[in-house]
Amino acid sequence: MRQELQSLPKTLAEDVAKNLVMVARLIDEDPEGAYGYSKVALRLASRVAAVREAAGFAAYANQKYAEALAEFRAARRMTGTVDLWPLMADCERGLGRPEKALDMAGAPEVHKLDKAGQVEMRLVAAGARRDMGQLDAAIVTLQSPELASHSVQPWTARLRYAYGDALLAAGRNGEAREWFAKAVEADRDGSTDASDRLAELDGVEFVDALDETADGADADAVAAEPVGLGQDDDAADRADEHDSHDQDAEDAEDAEDAEDDADEADDADVKDLDDEDRGER
């Protein structure tokens, strides 16, 4: 990326670089914010491949699949690489065109991908099969040497998770549990919710500790209420009613006084006006 930005004037290159850094920093936690920065970078340097790629990732994170696909295509034309091929296919899925995604999964470009890219393409193809209601085909698509491997790679957790999810959708709960457990073993950075899915299959229920504490506090408050506290409720109600009547009477009296004061003020204003008229005449 640095080499690409060197083609720009220094000040412009610095501005573009700052926006691209913010895109990378925010894209996971604040996709909308990242998208905003990507649009600024795109406006400043639309002919830089790294900018088009970043704009594509930001649009993809915000589920703007048509826009993401256009940016990925532009970046690919500029660089000539196939690294974005799986993402482009997944954009086709997002646009409701799983058949197109499957066509891309069988294209010659897939053979040019590295191992991570090929696994990603397999995940996209399996998702497209599920979009088309071909659940068994999706399961078969995920079956691969990478899935069977005991070594843990950056893609292992997601691949095992996808396989477990497909098995669960097919009603093969026992096998699904096995693969969710394997996904947990490989998910070192918590990129999936495999542990939650495994707990659901095991019938484990999670209780919100904050809610439980609040409920306990309410119970303690009720328990701490003095015995017989409600015995004088009727007397208290009668006293409140009496006070209410007294307050109503006072309010009515205040209102009458206020009305009298207003009338007096009006009379005074009229008198002043009359005096002014006489003075003029």
Short mmCIF file of C-alpha atoms in Angstrom, two decimals:
data_model
loop_
_atom_site.label_atom_id
_atom_site.label_comp_id
_atom_site.label_asym_id
_atom_site.label_seq_id
_atom_site.Cartn_x
_atom_site.Cartn_y
_atom_site.Cartn_z
CA MET A 1 0.00 0.00 0.00
CA ARG A 2 2.82 2.39 0.88
CA GLN A 3 4.31 1.92 -2.56
CA GLU A 4 0.97 2.71 -4.21
CA LEU A 5 0.59 5.91 -2.17
CA GLN A 6 4.04 7.09 -3.23
CA SER A 7 2.54 7.97 -6.60
CA LEU A 8 0.53 10.71 -4.89
CA PRO A 9 1.73 14.12 -3.70
CA LYS A 10 3.11 13.86 -0.15
CA THR A 11 0.33 15.77 1.62
CA LEU A 12 -2.38 13.91 -0.27
CA ALA A 13 -0.71 10.57 0.40
CA GLU A 14 -0.62 11.33 4.12
CA ASP A 15 -4.31 12.24 4.16
CA VAL A 16 -5.25 9.07 2.30
CA ALA A 17 -3.09 6.94 4.58
CA LYS A 18 -4.75 8.40 7.70
CA ASN A 19 -8.19 7.51 6.37
CA LEU A 20 -7.12 3.98 5.42
CA VAL A 21 -5.69 3.45 8.91
CA MET A 22 -9.04 4.47 10.41
CA VAL A 23 -10.87 2.05 8.10
CA ALA A 24 -8.69 -0.82 9.32
CA ARG A 25 -9.06 0.25 12.94
CA LEU A 26 -12.86 0.61 12.95
CA ILE A 27 -14.09 -2.00 10.49
CA ASP A 28 -14.78 -4.68 13.14
CA GLU A 29 -16.19 -2.54 15.96
CA ASP A 30 -17.70 0.37 14.02
CA PRO A 31 -18.40 -0.63 10.39
CA GLU A 32 -20.36 2.54 9.68
CA GLY A 33 -17.50 4.69 10.90
CA ALA A 34 -15.06 2.71 8.77
CA TYR A 35 -17.34 3.16 5.78
CA GLY A 36 -17.29 6.92 6.26
CA TYR A 37 -13.50 7.04 6.26
CA SER A 38 -13.35 4.79 3.20
CA LYS A 39 -15.55 7.21 1.28
CA VAL A 40 -13.19 10.07 2.13
CA ALA A 41 -10.19 8.05 0.95
CA LEU A 42 -12.06 7.09 -2.20
CA ARG A 43 -12.83 10.72 -2.95
CA LEU A 44 -9.16 11.63 -2.52
CA ALA A 45 -7.55 8.79 -4.46
CA SER A 46 -9.95 6.62 -6.42
CA ARG A 47 -7.20 5.41 -8.77
CA VAL A 48 -5.24 3.69 -6.00
CA ALA A 49 -5.97 -0.04 -5.76
CA ALA A 50 -5.52 -0.16 -1.98
CA VAL A 51 -8.16 2.54 -1.62
CA ARG A 52 -10.64 0.67 -3.81
CA GLU A 53 -9.98 -2.53 -1.86
CA ALA A 54 -10.48 -0.79 1.50
CA ALA A 55 -13.69 0.77 0.21
CA GLY A 56 -14.84 -2.69 -0.83
CA PHE A 57 -14.16 -4.17 2.60
CA ALA A 58 -15.97 -1.29 4.32
CA ALA A 59 -19.00 -1.64 2.06
CA TYR A 60 -18.98 -5.41 2.57
CA ALA A 61 -18.91 -4.97 6.35
CA ASN A 62 -22.03 -2.79 6.05
CA GLN A 63 -23.79 -5.34 3.79
CA LYS A 64 -23.66 -2.97 0.82
CA TYR A 65 -22.90 -5.87 -1.48
CA ALA A 66 -23.40 -4.20 -4.85
CA GLU A 67 -21.04 -1.40 -3.89
CA ALA A 68 -18.53 -3.84 -2.39
CA LEU A 69 -18.57 -5.97 -5.53
CA ALA A 70 -17.91 -2.94 -7.74
CA GLU A 71 -14.95 -1.86 -5.58
CA PHE A 72 -13.48 -5.37 -5.44
CA ARG A 73 -13.75 -5.65 -9.22
CA ALA A 74 -12.01 -2.31 -9.65
CA ALA A 75 -9.20 -3.32 -7.29
CA ARG A 76 -8.78 -6.62 -9.14
CA ARG A 77 -8.54 -4.85 -12.49
CA MET A 78 -5.85 -2.57 -11.09
CA THR A 79 -3.74 -5.30 -9.49
CA GLY A 80 -4.49 -8.34 -11.64
CA THR A 81 -4.60 -10.59 -8.54
CA VAL A 82 -7.32 -13.09 -7.60
CA ASP A 83 -7.13 -12.64 -3.83
CA LEU A 84 -10.55 -10.98 -3.70
CA TRP A 85 -12.29 -13.71 -5.72
CA PRO A 86 -14.00 -15.42 -2.72
CA LEU A 87 -15.27 -12.09 -1.41
CA MET A 88 -16.61 -11.20 -4.82
CA ALA A 89 -18.45 -14.54 -4.92
CA ASP A 90 -19.87 -13.92 -1.45
CA CYS A 91 -21.13 -10.52 -2.62
CA GLU A 92 -23.04 -12.39 -5.32
CA ARG A 93 -24.64 -14.44 -2.55
CA GLY A 94 -25.50 -11.26 -0.68
CA LEU A 95 -27.19 -9.95 -3.81
CA GLY A 96 -29.37 -13.07 -3.98
CA ARG A 97 -27.41 -14.75 -6.77
CA PRO A 98 -26.08 -18.02 -5.26
CA GLU A 99 -25.91 -19.62 -8.71
CA LYS A 100 -23.40 -16.97 -9.78
CA ALA A 101 -21.36 -17.64 -6.63
CA LEU A 102 -21.25 -21.35 -7.51
CA ASP A 103 -20.10 -20.53 -11.04
CA MET A 104 -17.26 -18.51 -9.56
CA ALA A 105 -16.38 -21.39 -7.24
CA GLY A 106 -15.71 -23.53 -10.30
CA ALA A 107 -13.78 -20.89 -12.24
CA PRO A 108 -10.06 -21.23 -13.11
CA GLU A 109 -9.27 -18.31 -10.77
CA VAL A 110 -9.86 -20.58 -7.76
CA HIS A 111 -6.80 -22.66 -8.63
CA LYS A 112 -4.67 -19.52 -8.40
CA LEU A 113 -5.73 -18.87 -4.80
CA ASP A 114 -3.52 -19.79 -1.85
CA LYS A 115 -4.71 -22.36 0.67
CA ALA A 116 -6.56 -19.79 2.80
CA GLY A 117 -8.31 -18.41 -0.28
CA GLN A 118 -9.36 -21.88 -1.42
CA VAL A 119 -10.83 -22.67 2.00
CA GLU A 120 -12.68 -19.35 1.93
CA MET A 121 -14.02 -20.21 -1.52
CA ARG A 122 -15.22 -23.56 -0.20
CA LEU A 123 -17.08 -21.82 2.62
CA VAL A 124 -18.74 -19.48 0.16
CA ALA A 125 -19.74 -22.36 -2.12
CA ALA A 126 -21.24 -24.28 0.80
CA GLY A 127 -23.18 -21.18 1.81
CA ALA A 128 -24.48 -20.83 -1.75
CA ARG A 129 -25.64 -24.46 -1.67
CA ARG A 130 -27.55 -23.78 1.53
CA ASP A 131 -29.06 -20.63 0.00
CA MET A 132 -30.44 -22.87 -2.75
CA GLY A 133 -31.81 -25.40 -0.26
CA GLN A 134 -29.17 -28.00 -1.14
CA LEU A 135 -28.21 -28.90 2.43
CA ASP A 136 -26.65 -32.29 1.70
CA ALA A 137 -24.57 -30.78 -1.09
CA ALA A 138 -23.38 -28.07 1.30
CA ILE A 139 -22.19 -30.73 3.75
CA VAL A 140 -20.31 -32.56 1.00
CA THR A 141 -18.77 -29.30 -0.21
CA LEU A 142 -17.23 -28.69 3.21
CA GLN A 143 -15.74 -32.17 3.45
CA SER A 144 -12.09 -31.69 2.53
CA PRO A 145 -8.53 -32.47 3.64
CA GLU A 146 -8.47 -29.11 5.44
CA LEU A 147 -11.53 -30.14 7.48
CA ALA A 148 -10.04 -33.53 8.37
CA SER A 149 -6.63 -32.09 9.29
CA HIS A 150 -5.64 -32.09 12.96
CA SER A 151 -3.41 -29.04 12.55
CA VAL A 152 -4.89 -25.68 13.50
CA GLN A 153 -4.73 -22.99 10.83
CA PRO A 154 -6.30 -19.51 10.74
CA TRP A 155 -9.30 -20.92 8.87
CA THR A 156 -9.76 -24.10 10.93
CA ALA A 157 -12.28 -22.80 13.47
CA ARG A 158 -14.55 -21.27 10.83
CA LEU A 159 -14.42 -24.36 8.65
CA ARG A 160 -15.29 -26.70 11.51
CA TYR A 161 -18.01 -24.34 12.69
CA ALA A 162 -19.60 -24.17 9.23
CA TYR A 163 -19.56 -27.96 9.01
CA GLY A 164 -21.16 -28.33 12.45
CA ASP A 165 -23.82 -25.77 11.57
CA ALA A 166 -24.68 -27.58 8.33
CA LEU A 167 -24.91 -30.91 10.17
CA LEU A 168 -27.20 -29.37 12.78
CA ALA A 169 -29.45 -27.94 10.06
CA ALA A 170 -29.68 -31.45 8.62
CA GLY A 171 -30.80 -32.83 11.99
CA ARG A 172 -27.53 -34.67 12.66
CA ASN A 173 -27.20 -33.26 16.16
CA GLY A 174 -24.68 -35.75 17.51
CA GLU A 175 -22.22 -35.10 14.70
CA ALA A 176 -22.88 -31.37 14.91
CA ARG A 177 -21.95 -31.38 18.60
CA GLU A 178 -18.69 -33.14 17.79
CA TRP A 179 -17.70 -30.53 15.23
CA PHE A 180 -18.74 -27.58 17.35
CA ALA A 181 -16.48 -29.00 20.07
CA LYS A 182 -13.63 -29.24 17.56
CA ALA A 183 -14.32 -25.67 16.49
CA VAL A 184 -14.02 -24.53 20.12
CA GLU A 185 -10.62 -26.22 20.34
CA ALA A 186 -9.38 -24.31 17.29
CA ASP A 187 -11.07 -20.97 18.04
CA ARG A 188 -8.26 -19.29 19.94
CA ASP A 189 -9.38 -15.72 19.32
CA GLY A 190 -13.14 -16.20 19.71
CA SER A 191 -13.97 -15.61 16.05
CA THR A 192 -17.05 -17.88 16.28
CA ASP A 193 -19.76 -18.55 18.86
CA ALA A 194 -19.01 -22.28 18.78
CA SER A 195 -18.89 -22.48 22.58
CA ASP A 196 -22.43 -21.08 22.84
CA ARG A 197 -23.72 -23.48 20.19
CA LEU A 198 -22.10 -26.38 22.03
CA ALA A 199 -23.68 -25.30 25.31
CA GLU A 200 -27.11 -25.09 23.65
CA LEU A 201 -26.77 -28.65 22.38
CA ASP A 202 -25.77 -29.77 25.88
CA GLY A 203 -28.83 -28.04 27.36
CA VAL A 204 -26.82 -25.53 29.34
CA GLU A 205 -28.66 -22.31 30.16
CA PHE A 206 -26.78 -19.11 30.85
CA VAL A 207 -28.21 -16.80 33.53
CA ASP A 208 -27.50 -13.10 33.45
CA ALA A 209 -25.64 -12.42 36.68
CA LEU A 210 -26.83 -8.78 36.74
CA ASP A 211 -30.50 -9.80 36.49
CA GLU A 212 -30.00 -12.42 39.18
CA THR A 213 -28.42 -9.81 41.48
CA ALA A 214 -31.29 -7.40 40.85
CA ASP A 215 -33.87 -10.09 41.62
CA GLY A 216 -32.01 -10.96 44.82
CA ALA A 217 -31.96 -7.32 45.88
CA ASP A 218 -35.73 -7.02 45.33
CA ALA A 219 -36.31 -10.16 47.37
CA ASP A 220 -34.12 -8.83 50.19
CA ALA A 221 -36.05 -5.56 50.20
CA VAL A 222 -39.36 -7.39 50.54
CA ALA A 223 -37.96 -9.62 53.28
CA ALA A 224 -36.63 -6.60 55.19
CA GLU A 225 -40.04 -4.88 55.27
CA PRO A 226 -41.19 -4.56 58.92
CA VAL A 227 -43.97 -6.91 60.01
CA GLY A 228 -47.31 -5.12 60.19
CA LEU A 229 -46.14 -2.29 57.95
CA GLY A 230 -49.38 -2.44 56.00
CA GLN A 231 -51.74 -2.52 59.00
CA ASP A 232 -52.20 1.24 59.08
CA ASP A 233 -52.68 1.60 55.35
CA ASP A 234 -56.37 2.55 55.71
CA ALA A 235 -55.60 5.23 58.27
CA ALA A 236 -52.83 6.58 56.04
CA ASP A 237 -55.19 6.64 53.08
CA ARG A 238 -57.77 8.56 55.09
CA ALA A 239 -55.13 11.05 56.20
CA ASP A 240 -53.97 11.48 52.62
CA GLU A 241 -57.55 12.05 51.49
CA HIS A 242 -58.05 14.70 54.21
CA ASP A 243 -54.80 16.41 53.23
CA SER A 244 -55.90 16.29 49.61
CA HIS A 245 -59.17 18.06 50.40
CA ASP A 246 -57.33 20.72 52.37
CA GLN A 247 -54.87 21.19 49.53
CA ASP A 248 -57.72 21.51 47.02
CA ALA A 249 -59.33 24.20 49.17
CA GLU A 250 -56.06 26.08 49.46
CA ASP A 251 -55.50 25.83 45.70
CA ALA A 252 -58.99 27.18 45.00
CA GLU A 253 -58.45 30.08 47.41
CA ASP A 254 -55.09 30.87 45.79
CA ALA A 255 -56.71 30.80 42.37
CA GLU A 256 -59.41 33.26 43.50
CA ASP A 257 -56.77 35.60 44.94
CA ALA A 258 -54.76 35.40 41.73
CA GLU A 259 -57.89 36.18 39.69
CA ASP A 260 -58.71 39.20 41.91
CA ASP A 261 -55.14 40.46 41.52
CA ALA A 262 -55.39 40.08 37.76
CA ASP A 263 -58.69 42.00 37.68
CA GLU A 264 -57.18 44.80 39.77
CA ALA A 265 -54.20 44.94 37.42
CA ASP A 266 -56.52 45.13 34.41
CA ASP A 267 -58.53 47.96 36.01
CA ALA A 268 -55.32 49.83 36.74
CA ASP A 269 -54.19 49.43 33.14
CA VAL A 270 -57.51 50.72 31.84
CA LYS A 271 -57.35 53.72 34.20
CA ASP A 272 -53.84 54.53 33.00
CA LEU A 273 -54.95 54.39 29.38
CA ASP A 274 -57.90 56.68 30.12
CA ASP A 275 -55.59 59.17 31.84
CA GLU A 276 -53.25 59.09 28.84
CA ASP A 277 -56.17 59.76 26.46
CA ARG A 278 -57.33 62.75 28.50
CA GLY A 279 -53.81 64.11 28.59
CA GLU A 280 -53.52 63.88 24.81
CA ARG A 281 -56.82 65.68 24.33
#
